[in-house]
mmCIF file of C-alpha atoms and ligand atoms in Angstrom:
data_model
loop_
_atom_site.group_PDB
_atom_site.id
_atom_site.type_symbol
_atom_site.label_atom_id
_atom_site.label_comp_id
_atom_site.label_asym_id
_atom_site.label_seq_id
_atom_site.Cartn_x
_atom_site.Cartn_y
_atom_site.Cartn_z
ATOM 1 C CA MET Y 1 -37.282 106.670 89.066
ATOM 2 C CA LYS Y 2 -33.640 107.613 88.806
ATOM 3 C CA PRO Y 3 -33.364 110.644 85.968
ATOM 4 C CA ILE Y 4 -31.997 109.689 82.571
ATOM 5 C CA TYR Y 5 -28.407 110.002 82.529
ATOM 6 C CA LEU Y 6 -27.156 112.487 79.733
ATOM 7 C CA ASP Y 7 -23.935 113.307 81.240
ATOM 8 C CA TYR Y 8 -21.547 110.747 79.852
ATOM 9 C CA ASN Y 9 -18.861 113.609 79.343
ATOM 10 C CA ALA Y 10 -18.691 113.930 83.177
ATOM 11 C CA THR Y 11 -18.308 110.223 83.845
ATOM 12 C CA THR Y 12 -19.382 106.771 82.630
ATOM 13 C CA PRO Y 13 -20.940 104.149 84.476
ATOM 14 C CA LEU Y 14 -18.602 100.908 84.529
ATOM 15 C CA ASP Y 15 -19.210 98.696 81.548
ATOM 16 C CA PRO Y 16 -20.641 95.356 83.514
ATOM 17 C CA ALA Y 17 -17.756 93.563 81.572
ATOM 18 C CA VAL Y 18 -15.081 95.766 83.156
ATOM 19 C CA VAL Y 19 -16.400 94.915 86.441
ATOM 20 C CA VAL Y 20 -16.202 91.075 85.976
ATOM 21 C CA ALA Y 21 -12.616 91.430 84.610
ATOM 22 C CA MET Y 22 -11.471 93.172 87.690
ATOM 23 C CA LEU Y 23 -13.144 91.303 90.397
ATOM 24 C CA PRO Y 24 -10.523 88.362 90.723
ATOM 25 C CA TYR Y 25 -7.856 91.367 90.903
ATOM 26 C CA LEU Y 26 -9.440 92.635 94.080
ATOM 27 C CA HIS Y 27 -9.169 89.428 95.868
ATOM 28 C CA GLU Y 28 -7.974 86.206 94.672
ATOM 29 C CA HIS Y 29 -5.011 87.835 92.844
ATOM 30 C CA PHE Y 30 -3.751 90.133 95.005
ATOM 31 C CA GLY Y 31 -0.002 89.622 94.491
ATOM 32 C CA ASN Y 32 2.358 92.397 93.807
ATOM 33 C CA PRO Y 33 3.410 92.668 90.304
ATOM 34 C CA SER Y 34 7.206 93.098 91.332
ATOM 35 C CA SER Y 35 6.974 89.830 93.128
ATOM 36 C CA SER Y 36 8.878 87.099 91.391
ATOM 37 C CA HIS Y 37 6.579 84.498 92.956
ATOM 38 C CA ILE Y 38 3.502 83.031 91.274
ATOM 39 C CA TYR Y 39 1.109 85.696 93.030
ATOM 40 C CA GLY Y 40 3.432 88.231 91.718
ATOM 41 C CA GLN Y 41 3.677 86.823 88.259
ATOM 42 C CA THR Y 42 -0.177 86.544 87.842
ATOM 43 C CA ALA Y 43 -0.421 90.236 88.668
ATOM 44 C CA HIS Y 44 2.339 91.268 86.229
ATOM 45 C CA ASP Y 45 0.583 89.287 83.527
ATOM 46 C CA ALA Y 46 -2.398 90.992 84.092
ATOM 47 C CA VAL Y 47 -0.944 94.430 83.996
ATOM 48 C CA ASP Y 48 1.076 93.748 81.014
ATOM 49 C CA ARG Y 49 -2.328 92.404 78.938
ATOM 50 C CA ALA Y 50 -3.873 95.738 80.129
ATOM 51 C CA ARG Y 51 -1.019 97.615 78.768
ATOM 52 C CA GLN Y 52 -1.210 95.814 75.390
ATOM 53 C CA GLN Y 53 -5.213 96.293 75.303
ATOM 54 C CA LEU Y 54 -4.663 99.927 75.822
ATOM 55 C CA ALA Y 55 -1.553 100.146 73.413
ATOM 56 C CA ASP Y 56 -3.724 98.589 70.918
ATOM 57 C CA LEU Y 57 -6.788 100.719 71.105
ATOM 58 C CA LEU Y 58 -4.253 103.912 70.474
ATOM 59 C CA GLY Y 59 -2.335 102.131 67.758
ATOM 60 C CA ALA Y 60 0.718 102.666 69.991
ATOM 61 C CA GLN Y 61 3.363 100.075 71.493
ATOM 62 C CA SER Y 62 2.945 98.545 74.678
ATOM 63 C CA ASP Y 63 6.212 100.151 75.954
ATOM 64 C CA GLU Y 64 4.830 103.707 75.119
ATOM 65 C CA ILE Y 65 1.987 103.380 77.906
ATOM 66 C CA VAL Y 66 2.760 104.722 81.285
ATOM 67 C CA PHE Y 67 -0.416 104.197 83.491
ATOM 68 C CA THR Y 68 -1.487 106.998 85.877
ATOM 69 C CA GLY Y 69 -4.078 107.789 88.544
ATOM 70 C CA GLY Y 70 -6.250 109.434 85.728
ATOM 71 C CA GLY Y 71 -6.448 111.984 83.020
ATOM 72 C CA THR Y 72 -5.342 114.889 85.418
ATOM 73 C CA GLU Y 73 -2.027 113.356 86.457
ATOM 74 C CA ALA Y 74 -1.553 112.207 82.790
ATOM 75 C CA SER Y 75 -1.644 115.977 81.465
ATOM 76 C CA ASN Y 76 0.502 116.991 84.499
ATOM 77 C CA GLN Y 77 3.245 114.428 83.747
ATOM 78 C CA ALA Y 78 3.355 115.456 80.106
ATOM 79 C CA LEU Y 79 3.435 118.991 80.614
ATOM 80 C CA LYS Y 80 5.612 119.291 83.778
ATOM 81 C CA GLY Y 81 7.681 116.403 82.735
ATOM 82 C CA ALA Y 82 8.578 117.762 79.248
ATOM 83 C CA VAL Y 83 9.854 120.945 80.630
ATOM 84 C CA PHE Y 84 11.355 119.394 83.849
ATOM 85 C CA ALA Y 85 13.259 117.007 81.551
ATOM 86 C CA LYS Y 86 15.270 120.115 80.040
ATOM 87 C CA LEU Y 87 16.375 121.447 83.299
ATOM 88 C CA HIS Y 88 18.847 118.931 83.945
ATOM 89 C CA GLY Y 89 22.680 119.444 84.663
ATOM 90 C CA PHE Y 90 24.732 122.292 86.287
ATOM 91 C CA PHE Y 91 24.690 124.326 82.913
ATOM 92 C CA GLY Y 92 20.900 123.073 82.399
ATOM 93 C CA ARG Y 93 18.158 125.695 81.264
ATOM 94 C CA TRP Y 94 16.285 127.455 83.423
ATOM 95 C CA ALA Y 95 12.398 127.346 83.635
ATOM 96 C CA ARG Y 96 12.321 130.881 81.623
ATOM 97 C CA ASP Y 97 13.436 129.190 79.051
ATOM 98 C CA ALA Y 98 10.630 127.089 78.414
ATOM 99 C CA HIS Y 99 7.670 127.998 76.519
ATOM 100 C CA ILE Y 100 4.488 126.043 76.055
ATOM 101 C CA VAL Y 101 1.656 126.735 73.574
ATOM 102 C CA ILE Y 102 -1.944 125.861 74.573
ATOM 103 C CA SER Y 103 -5.674 126.720 73.541
ATOM 104 C CA ALA Y 104 -8.030 128.993 75.196
ATOM 105 C CA ILE Y 105 -10.244 126.065 75.969
ATOM 106 C CA GLU Y 106 -8.100 123.534 77.271
ATOM 107 C CA HIS Y 107 -9.393 121.461 80.650
ATOM 108 C CA PRO Y 108 -7.952 122.627 84.076
ATOM 109 C CA ALA Y 109 -5.940 119.531 83.875
ATOM 110 C CA THR Y 110 -3.892 121.429 81.439
ATOM 111 C CA VAL Y 111 -4.442 124.926 82.293
ATOM 112 C CA GLN Y 112 -3.500 124.630 86.051
ATOM 113 C CA PRO Y 113 -0.156 122.975 85.163
ATOM 114 C CA CYS Y 114 0.693 125.650 82.836
ATOM 115 C CA LYS Y 115 -0.080 128.578 85.631
ATOM 116 C CA PHE Y 116 2.016 126.422 87.652
ATOM 117 C CA LEU Y 117 5.086 126.364 85.193
ATOM 118 C CA GLU Y 118 4.558 129.898 84.893
ATOM 119 C CA ARG Y 119 5.400 130.768 88.209
ATOM 120 C CA LEU Y 120 8.468 129.089 87.947
ATOM 121 C CA GLY Y 121 9.207 131.391 84.823
ATOM 122 C CA CYS Y 122 7.892 129.376 82.055
ATOM 123 C CA ARG Y 123 6.171 131.462 79.192
ATOM 124 C CA ILE Y 124 2.694 130.306 78.127
ATOM 125 C CA THR Y 125 1.058 131.454 75.211
ATOM 126 C CA THR Y 126 -2.731 130.669 74.906
ATOM 127 C CA LEU Y 127 -4.148 130.712 71.447
ATOM 128 C CA PRO Y 128 -7.725 131.732 70.798
ATOM 129 C CA VAL Y 129 -10.323 129.645 69.198
ATOM 130 C CA ASP Y 130 -13.084 130.483 66.482
ATOM 131 C CA GLY Y 131 -16.783 130.682 66.999
ATOM 132 C CA GLN Y 132 -16.987 126.931 66.938
ATOM 133 C CA GLY Y 133 -14.025 126.109 69.106
ATOM 134 C CA ARG Y 134 -11.344 125.193 66.554
ATOM 135 C CA VAL Y 135 -7.764 126.160 66.843
ATOM 136 C CA ASP Y 136 -6.217 127.650 63.742
ATOM 137 C CA PRO Y 137 -3.080 125.501 62.918
ATOM 138 C CA ASP Y 138 -1.633 128.856 61.405
ATOM 139 C CA ALA Y 139 -1.739 130.306 64.810
ATOM 140 C CA VAL Y 140 0.226 127.260 66.203
ATOM 141 C CA LYS Y 141 2.797 128.061 63.463
ATOM 142 C CA LYS Y 142 3.262 131.838 64.577
ATOM 143 C CA ALA Y 143 2.940 131.041 68.479
ATOM 144 C CA ILE Y 144 6.119 128.458 68.125
ATOM 145 C CA ASP Y 145 9.667 130.059 68.694
ATOM 146 C CA ARG Y 146 13.128 128.920 69.335
ATOM 147 C CA ARG Y 147 12.315 128.206 72.795
ATOM 148 C CA THR Y 148 9.070 126.221 72.536
ATOM 149 C CA THR Y 149 9.126 123.123 74.427
ATOM 150 C CA LEU Y 150 5.877 121.566 74.170
ATOM 151 C CA VAL Y 151 2.231 122.561 72.155
ATOM 152 C CA SER Y 152 -0.595 120.805 74.015
ATOM 153 C CA ILE Y 153 -3.759 121.275 72.000
ATOM 154 C CA MET Y 154 -6.818 119.067 73.263
ATOM 155 C CA HIS Y 155 -8.257 116.192 71.014
ATOM 156 C CA SER Y 156 -11.862 116.890 71.394
ATOM 157 C CA ASN Y 157 -13.418 119.539 74.063
ATOM 158 C CA ASN Y 158 -15.218 118.386 77.021
ATOM 159 C CA GLU Y 159 -18.040 120.842 76.642
ATOM 160 C CA VAL Y 160 -18.821 121.446 73.208
ATOM 161 C CA GLY Y 161 -17.215 118.222 71.665
ATOM 162 C CA THR Y 162 -15.473 120.405 69.226
ATOM 163 C CA LEU Y 163 -12.335 118.229 67.437
ATOM 164 C CA GLN Y 164 -9.161 120.149 66.758
ATOM 165 C CA PRO Y 165 -6.873 119.722 63.840
ATOM 166 C CA ILE Y 166 -4.396 117.546 65.387
ATOM 167 C CA ARG Y 167 -2.836 116.031 62.409
ATOM 168 C CA GLU Y 168 -2.256 119.562 60.811
ATOM 169 C CA ILE Y 169 -0.730 120.848 64.202
ATOM 170 C CA ALA Y 170 1.361 117.754 64.365
ATOM 171 C CA ALA Y 171 2.785 118.338 61.019
ATOM 172 C CA ILE Y 172 3.903 121.763 62.114
ATOM 173 C CA THR Y 173 5.513 120.498 65.655
ATOM 174 C CA LYS Y 174 7.229 117.829 63.872
ATOM 175 C CA ALA Y 175 8.938 119.826 61.258
ATOM 176 C CA ARG Y 176 10.255 122.139 64.042
ATOM 177 C CA GLY Y 177 11.222 119.322 66.549
ATOM 178 C CA ILE Y 178 8.833 120.358 69.083
ATOM 179 C CA LEU Y 179 6.783 118.113 71.175
ATOM 180 C CA LEU Y 180 2.940 117.629 70.710
ATOM 181 C CA HIS Y 181 0.604 116.638 73.630
ATOM 182 C CA THR Y 182 -3.256 116.073 73.118
ATOM 183 C CA ASP Y 183 -5.513 115.530 75.785
ATOM 184 C CA ALA Y 184 -7.955 112.971 74.275
ATOM 185 C CA ALA Y 185 -9.686 112.211 77.673
ATOM 186 C CA GLN Y 186 -13.099 112.900 75.873
ATOM 187 C CA SER Y 187 -12.423 111.187 72.413
ATOM 188 C CA LEU Y 188 -11.452 107.627 73.484
ATOM 189 C CA GLY Y 189 -14.222 105.173 72.679
ATOM 190 C CA LYS Y 190 -16.251 107.435 70.968
ATOM 191 C CA VAL Y 191 -14.174 108.028 67.678
ATOM 192 C CA THR Y 192 -11.205 106.473 66.248
ATOM 193 C CA VAL Y 193 -7.892 107.677 67.878
ATOM 194 C CA ASN Y 194 -4.487 106.266 66.632
ATOM 195 C CA VAL Y 195 -1.325 108.157 67.765
ATOM 196 C CA ASN Y 196 0.348 107.465 64.584
ATOM 197 C CA ASP Y 197 -2.240 108.852 62.362
ATOM 198 C CA LEU Y 198 -2.435 112.053 64.435
ATOM 199 C CA GLY Y 199 1.282 112.474 64.832
ATOM 200 C CA VAL Y 200 1.506 113.163 68.382
ATOM 201 C CA ASP Y 201 4.115 112.478 71.038
ATOM 202 C CA LEU Y 202 2.126 112.613 74.181
ATOM 203 C CA LEU Y 203 -1.628 111.802 74.865
ATOM 204 C CA THR Y 204 -4.015 111.729 78.079
ATOM 205 C CA VAL Y 205 -6.063 108.991 78.605
ATOM 206 C CA ALA Y 206 -8.827 109.097 81.492
ATOM 207 C CA GLY Y 207 -10.496 105.493 82.860
ATOM 208 C CA HIS Y 208 -13.648 106.932 83.780
ATOM 209 C CA LYS Y 209 -14.721 108.479 80.355
ATOM 210 C CA LEU Y 210 -14.271 105.081 78.961
ATOM 211 C CA TYR Y 211 -16.725 102.843 81.119
ATOM 212 C CA ALA Y 212 -13.280 102.200 83.505
ATOM 213 C CA PRO Y 213 -13.196 103.191 86.959
ATOM 214 C CA LYS Y 214 -12.243 106.607 88.492
ATOM 215 C CA GLY Y 215 -8.804 107.398 89.318
ATOM 216 C CA VAL Y 216 -7.040 105.519 86.696
ATOM 217 C CA GLY Y 217 -5.614 106.670 83.352
ATOM 218 C CA ALA Y 218 -2.520 106.810 81.293
ATOM 219 C CA LEU Y 219 -0.076 109.101 79.223
ATOM 220 C CA TYR Y 220 1.106 107.567 75.789
ATOM 221 C CA VAL Y 221 4.750 108.606 75.467
ATOM 222 C CA ARG Y 222 6.220 108.249 71.862
ATOM 223 C CA ARG Y 223 9.198 106.206 72.103
ATOM 224 C CA GLY Y 224 12.390 108.343 72.423
ATOM 225 C CA VAL Y 225 10.612 111.178 74.200
ATOM 226 C CA GLN Y 226 12.239 112.204 77.616
ATOM 227 C CA LEU Y 227 9.954 113.331 80.532
ATOM 228 C CA GLU Y 228 10.986 113.974 83.892
ATOM 229 C CA PRO Y 229 9.111 111.571 86.070
ATOM 230 C CA PHE Y 230 6.247 113.104 88.296
ATOM 231 C CA ILE Y 231 6.209 110.558 90.948
ATOM 232 C CA HIS Y 232 9.772 109.500 91.990
ATOM 233 C CA GLY Y 233 10.590 106.161 93.725
ATOM 234 C CA ALA Y 234 11.068 102.374 92.786
ATOM 235 C CA GLY Y 235 11.423 101.629 89.244
ATOM 236 C CA HIS Y 236 7.859 100.861 88.556
ATOM 237 C CA GLU Y 237 6.200 101.993 84.890
ATOM 238 C CA ALA Y 238 10.079 101.356 83.522
ATOM 239 C CA GLY Y 239 10.907 104.393 85.660
ATOM 240 C CA ARG Y 240 8.196 106.637 84.758
ATOM 241 C CA ARG Y 241 5.829 106.404 87.257
ATOM 242 C CA ALA Y 242 6.951 104.896 90.808
ATOM 243 C CA GLY Y 243 4.548 103.276 93.048
ATOM 244 C CA THR Y 244 3.049 99.749 93.334
ATOM 245 C CA GLU Y 245 0.465 99.227 90.480
ATOM 246 C CA ASN Y 246 -3.279 99.307 91.046
ATOM 247 C CA VAL Y 247 -3.832 95.897 89.246
ATOM 248 C CA ALA Y 248 -7.643 95.960 89.514
ATOM 249 C CA LEU Y 249 -7.868 99.421 88.075
ATOM 250 C CA LEU Y 250 -5.294 98.679 85.302
ATOM 251 C CA VAL Y 251 -6.949 95.557 84.414
ATOM 252 C CA GLY Y 252 -10.446 97.579 84.227
ATOM 253 C CA LEU Y 253 -8.913 100.210 82.151
ATOM 254 C CA GLY Y 254 -7.507 97.315 79.600
ATOM 255 C CA GLN Y 255 -10.600 95.608 79.448
ATOM 256 C CA ALA Y 256 -12.856 98.734 78.693
ATOM 257 C CA ALA Y 257 -10.153 99.651 75.808
ATOM 258 C CA GLU Y 258 -10.399 96.246 74.465
ATOM 259 C CA ILE Y 259 -14.072 96.747 74.337
ATOM 260 C CA ALA Y 260 -13.983 100.350 73.006
ATOM 261 C CA ARG Y 261 -11.578 98.955 70.229
ATOM 262 C CA GLN Y 262 -14.153 95.946 69.091
ATOM 263 C CA SER Y 263 -17.149 98.452 69.292
ATOM 264 C CA LEU Y 264 -15.290 101.218 66.935
ATOM 265 C CA PRO Y 265 -16.440 102.482 64.252
ATOM 266 C CA GLY Y 266 -20.233 101.136 64.846
ATOM 267 C CA ALA Y 267 -20.144 103.059 68.457
ATOM 268 C CA THR Y 268 -19.432 106.501 66.720
ATOM 269 C CA GLU Y 269 -22.657 106.179 64.376
ATOM 270 C CA ARG Y 270 -24.770 104.595 67.203
ATOM 271 C CA LEU Y 271 -24.210 107.709 69.524
ATOM 272 C CA ARG Y 272 -24.472 110.397 66.524
ATOM 273 C CA GLN Y 273 -27.624 108.789 65.719
ATOM 274 C CA LEU Y 274 -29.218 109.169 69.255
ATOM 275 C CA ARG Y 275 -27.484 112.737 69.732
ATOM 276 C CA ASP Y 276 -28.950 113.750 66.221
ATOM 277 C CA ARG Y 277 -32.454 112.332 67.121
ATOM 278 C CA LEU Y 278 -32.234 114.613 70.451
ATOM 279 C CA TRP Y 279 -31.318 117.692 68.649
ATOM 280 C CA ASN Y 280 -34.017 116.962 65.945
ATOM 281 C CA LYS Y 281 -36.723 116.724 68.337
ATOM 282 C CA LEU Y 282 -35.302 119.941 70.432
ATOM 283 C CA ARG Y 283 -35.124 121.911 67.186
ATOM 284 C CA GLU Y 284 -38.474 120.842 65.616
ATOM 285 C CA ALA Y 285 -39.981 121.881 68.887
ATOM 286 C CA LEU Y 286 -38.046 125.051 69.847
ATOM 287 C CA GLY Y 287 -37.148 126.282 66.423
ATOM 288 C CA LYS Y 288 -34.752 129.561 66.697
ATOM 289 C CA ARG Y 289 -35.138 129.462 70.509
ATOM 290 C CA ILE Y 290 -32.738 126.803 70.540
ATOM 291 C CA VAL Y 291 -28.867 127.117 69.169
ATOM 292 C CA LEU Y 292 -26.299 124.545 68.721
ATOM 293 C CA ASN Y 293 -22.745 125.249 70.239
ATOM 294 C CA GLY Y 294 -19.622 123.981 68.635
ATOM 295 C CA HIS Y 295 -18.531 122.680 65.278
ATOM 296 C CA PRO Y 296 -21.797 121.213 63.575
ATOM 297 C CA GLU Y 297 -19.895 118.110 62.026
ATOM 298 C CA LEU Y 298 -16.238 118.176 63.497
ATOM 299 C CA ARG Y 299 -17.403 117.259 66.823
ATOM 300 C CA LEU Y 300 -17.600 114.103 69.455
ATOM 301 C CA PRO Y 301 -20.431 112.062 68.126
ATOM 302 C CA ASN Y 302 -22.110 112.059 71.341
ATOM 303 C CA THR Y 303 -22.139 115.537 72.530
ATOM 304 C CA LEU Y 304 -24.792 117.969 72.102
ATOM 305 C CA ASN Y 305 -24.198 121.499 73.699
ATOM 306 C CA VAL Y 306 -27.045 123.622 73.029
ATOM 307 C CA SER Y 307 -28.551 126.998 74.293
ATOM 308 C CA PHE Y 308 -32.177 127.446 75.261
ATOM 309 C CA LEU Y 309 -32.375 131.244 74.509
ATOM 310 C CA GLY Y 310 -34.153 133.284 76.965
ATOM 311 C CA HIS Y 311 -33.295 130.952 79.859
ATOM 312 C CA ILE Y 312 -30.553 130.204 82.349
ATOM 313 C CA GLY Y 313 -29.250 126.809 81.574
ATOM 314 C CA ALA Y 314 -28.804 125.778 85.300
ATOM 315 C CA GLU Y 315 -32.306 126.833 86.242
ATOM 316 C CA LEU Y 316 -33.624 124.863 83.186
ATOM 317 C CA LEU Y 317 -31.884 121.900 84.447
ATOM 318 C CA GLN Y 318 -33.308 122.304 87.747
ATOM 319 C CA ARG Y 319 -36.781 122.518 86.522
ATOM 320 C CA THR Y 320 -36.142 119.196 84.421
ATOM 321 C CA PRO Y 321 -35.562 116.848 87.102
ATOM 322 C CA ALA Y 322 -36.167 113.916 84.736
ATOM 323 C CA ILE Y 323 -32.794 114.222 83.228
ATOM 324 C CA ALA Y 324 -29.309 114.330 84.753
ATOM 325 C CA ALA Y 325 -26.990 116.765 82.427
ATOM 326 C CA SER Y 326 -24.654 119.691 83.163
ATOM 327 C CA THR Y 327 -24.146 123.264 82.129
ATOM 328 C CA GLY Y 328 -20.444 124.480 81.453
ATOM 329 C CA SER Y 329 -17.882 124.348 84.073
ATOM 330 C CA ALA Y 330 -18.756 127.462 86.136
ATOM 331 C CA CYS Y 331 -17.191 130.917 85.696
ATOM 332 C CA HIS Y 332 -19.254 133.565 87.539
ATOM 333 C CA GLU Y 333 -20.164 136.919 85.936
ATOM 334 C CA GLY Y 334 -22.854 138.589 88.693
ATOM 335 C CA HIS Y 335 -24.976 135.896 89.756
ATOM 336 C CA VAL Y 336 -24.770 133.854 86.442
ATOM 337 C CA SER Y 337 -22.337 131.322 85.945
ATOM 338 C CA LEU Y 338 -20.586 131.578 82.421
ATOM 339 C CA SER Y 339 -18.869 128.867 80.717
ATOM 340 C CA PRO Y 340 -15.268 129.911 80.007
ATOM 341 C CA VAL Y 341 -15.094 127.642 76.718
ATOM 342 C CA LEU Y 342 -18.348 129.299 75.388
ATOM 343 C CA CYS Y 343 -16.597 132.765 76.538
ATOM 344 C CA ALA Y 344 -13.582 131.998 74.574
ATOM 345 C CA MET Y 345 -15.592 131.117 71.495
ATOM 346 C CA LYS Y 346 -17.003 134.651 71.858
ATOM 347 C CA ALA Y 347 -20.693 133.473 72.477
ATOM 348 C CA GLU Y 348 -23.486 136.038 73.173
ATOM 349 C CA ARG Y 349 -24.292 136.353 76.915
ATOM 350 C CA GLU Y 350 -27.459 134.956 75.953
ATOM 351 C CA VAL Y 351 -26.338 131.813 74.654
ATOM 352 C CA ASN Y 352 -23.557 131.342 76.951
ATOM 353 C CA GLN Y 353 -25.981 131.618 79.870
ATOM 354 C CA GLY Y 354 -28.488 129.550 78.346
ATOM 355 C CA ALA Y 355 -26.079 126.475 77.510
ATOM 356 C CA VAL Y 356 -26.732 123.136 78.336
ATOM 357 C CA ARG Y 357 -24.328 120.101 77.751
ATOM 358 C CA LEU Y 358 -26.056 116.895 76.796
ATOM 359 C CA SER Y 359 -23.863 113.671 76.393
ATOM 360 C CA VAL Y 360 -25.345 110.442 75.430
ATOM 361 C CA GLY Y 361 -23.437 107.194 75.710
ATOM 362 C CA ARG Y 362 -23.043 103.302 75.455
ATOM 363 C CA PHE Y 363 -25.989 102.685 77.614
ATOM 364 C CA THR Y 364 -28.522 105.394 76.331
ATOM 365 C CA THR Y 365 -31.849 104.123 74.555
ATOM 366 C CA GLU Y 366 -33.974 105.723 71.782
ATOM 367 C CA ALA Y 367 -36.755 105.960 74.172
ATOM 368 C CA GLU Y 368 -34.551 107.567 76.892
ATOM 369 C CA ILE Y 369 -33.691 110.221 74.104
ATOM 370 C CA ASP Y 370 -37.621 110.962 73.174
ATOM 371 C CA GLN Y 371 -38.634 111.057 77.110
ATOM 372 C CA ALA Y 372 -35.540 113.510 77.676
ATOM 373 C CA ALA Y 373 -36.616 115.622 74.465
ATOM 374 C CA ALA Y 374 -40.185 115.903 75.972
ATOM 375 C CA ALA Y 375 -38.993 116.818 79.324
ATOM 376 C CA LEU Y 376 -36.699 119.427 78.030
ATOM 377 C CA ILE Y 377 -39.382 121.002 75.851
ATOM 378 C CA GLY Y 378 -41.825 120.861 78.135
ATOM 379 C CA ALA Y 379 -39.412 122.924 80.647
ATOM 380 C CA ALA Y 380 -38.381 125.334 77.591
ATOM 381 C CA ARG Y 381 -41.623 126.122 76.378
ATOM 382 C CA PRO Y 382 -42.866 129.667 77.397
ATOM 383 C CA VAL Y 383 -45.272 129.732 80.579
ATOM 384 C CA ALA Y 384 -48.744 130.828 78.999
ATOM 385 C CA VAL Y 385 -50.052 133.743 81.135
HETATM 386 C C1 PLP D 401 -10.728 117.056 78.386
HETATM 387 C C2 PLP D 401 -10.550 116.237 80.048
HETATM 388 N N1 PLP D 401 -9.261 115.994 80.344
HETATM 389 C C3 PLP D 401 -8.944 115.770 81.553
HETATM 390 C C4 PLP D 401 -9.833 115.250 82.175
HETATM 391 C C5 PLP D 401 -9.528 114.765 83.735
HETATM 392 O O1 PLP D 401 -9.755 113.300 83.694
HETATM 393 P P1 PLP D 401 -9.691 112.899 85.376
HETATM 394 O O2 PLP D 401 -10.991 113.222 85.810
HETATM 395 O O3 PLP D 401 -9.357 111.258 85.366
HETATM 396 O O4 PLP D 401 -8.420 113.312 86.186
HETATM 397 C C6 PLP D 401 -11.122 115.562 81.962
HETATM 398 C C7 PLP D 401 -12.415 115.084 83.175
HETATM 399 O O5 PLP D 401 -13.186 116.065 83.148
HETATM 400 C C8 PLP D 401 -11.516 115.899 80.535
HETATM 401 O O6 PLP D 401 -12.764 116.175 80.475
#
C-alpha cells in the first residue's frame, strides 16, 4: 500500500480534469501558436484561454500574465528583470545603485537571485521575522531608501504556512513608488489571492503547487511595470519571455486555475477542517510533547508544521512509513539538519530539530487524516522500557 500523501506543499498530483484538458494538445493540436494557419490558430486560442483563466484567478488582466517555466523562473524574472530594467543606456545606473528588500524566510528562488545580484554590486537587505514567521511592515518602511528598486516578501511560507501582511507592505511601497513582488506559489488555490486587493506589482505562480504540471508557472506583471526580459529571443509573451510556448502545459495551468477559482472559498474551509482534525488528534494524544510552528491563524489552511519534542523530525518520519511528509529544507548543524525558516523564527533547537511539515490537499480524506494521526502518535510515544 502506498503511504498517505501529506506533502502537498512539496508538489500536488495533477487534477484529473487538468490531464483531460491537456491531452488534445499533446497530439491532435500540435500547432505552433505563432503560425497563421488553423493549426497555429487552435494552439494560439488555447494559450489565450489559459492566460485568461489564470488572470481570472488572480483578478488580473490577461495581458498582465507572463507564462514561465515554473515558480523559480518567475521569481528570477521579477528580481533580475526589475534591477536590469534600471541599467539601460550609456549614462545608465550601475547595479550598485540598486537595492532590494527581502525577508529572512524567502524561498531559495528569491534568495539565490538576490545573492547573484549582490555579486553584481546590488545591495540586499534581509528583514527578520517574529517567532510566528511574520514580517513587520514598519521594518519594511525603515529599510527602504531612495535607491530601493524592489521589495520582495512572500505571500505565504512553504514550511510553516505563515501569511504575510502584504496589503500593509503594499501601502508603504506604493507611497514610495517602489515595486512590490510577492511569491504566491504556495497560496494559489488554498486562499483567495487577488493582485488588486493585495496591491502587488509582481506575483509568482507555480503550476505544480496547484494541481497543474511541474515546469510551468507565471509571473503577474502589473500594467506599466518595466522588466528586462530574462530570456531574449523572438517576440513571444509580448516580448517578455522568448521561446515557443509549451501549449499543453499552459492549458494545464489554465485549467488548474479555473478549477481553483471555482472551488474557492469552499476549498479553504475544507482544507482547514482536515488540517485541524489532524492537529487536534495529535495534540490530544501528545499534549505538551508537540508544539505548533507558524502563526496559529494567519497561516495557509492546509499547512501543519509541528515539532515532536524529544524527537528528530527526519527520524520520526523514517519510523512512520505509513505517511509521506517533509521536514524543513535541510541546513546542517553538526549531524542534525535544521530548518533555516525555523532558525529565522528563533525556534529553540529542540523545536527546530523535531519539526515535521504535514500538508493536506484536494485529495486528502478524513480517513487518511485519522490513519496518519494514529501512525504519528504511535511513532512519537516514548518507548516503554
Ligand atoms: C514558496 C515557493 N516559491 C517558489 C517555488 C519554486 O517553484 P518551482 O518549483 O515551480 O520552480 C516553490 C516550490 O517549492 C515554493 O514553495
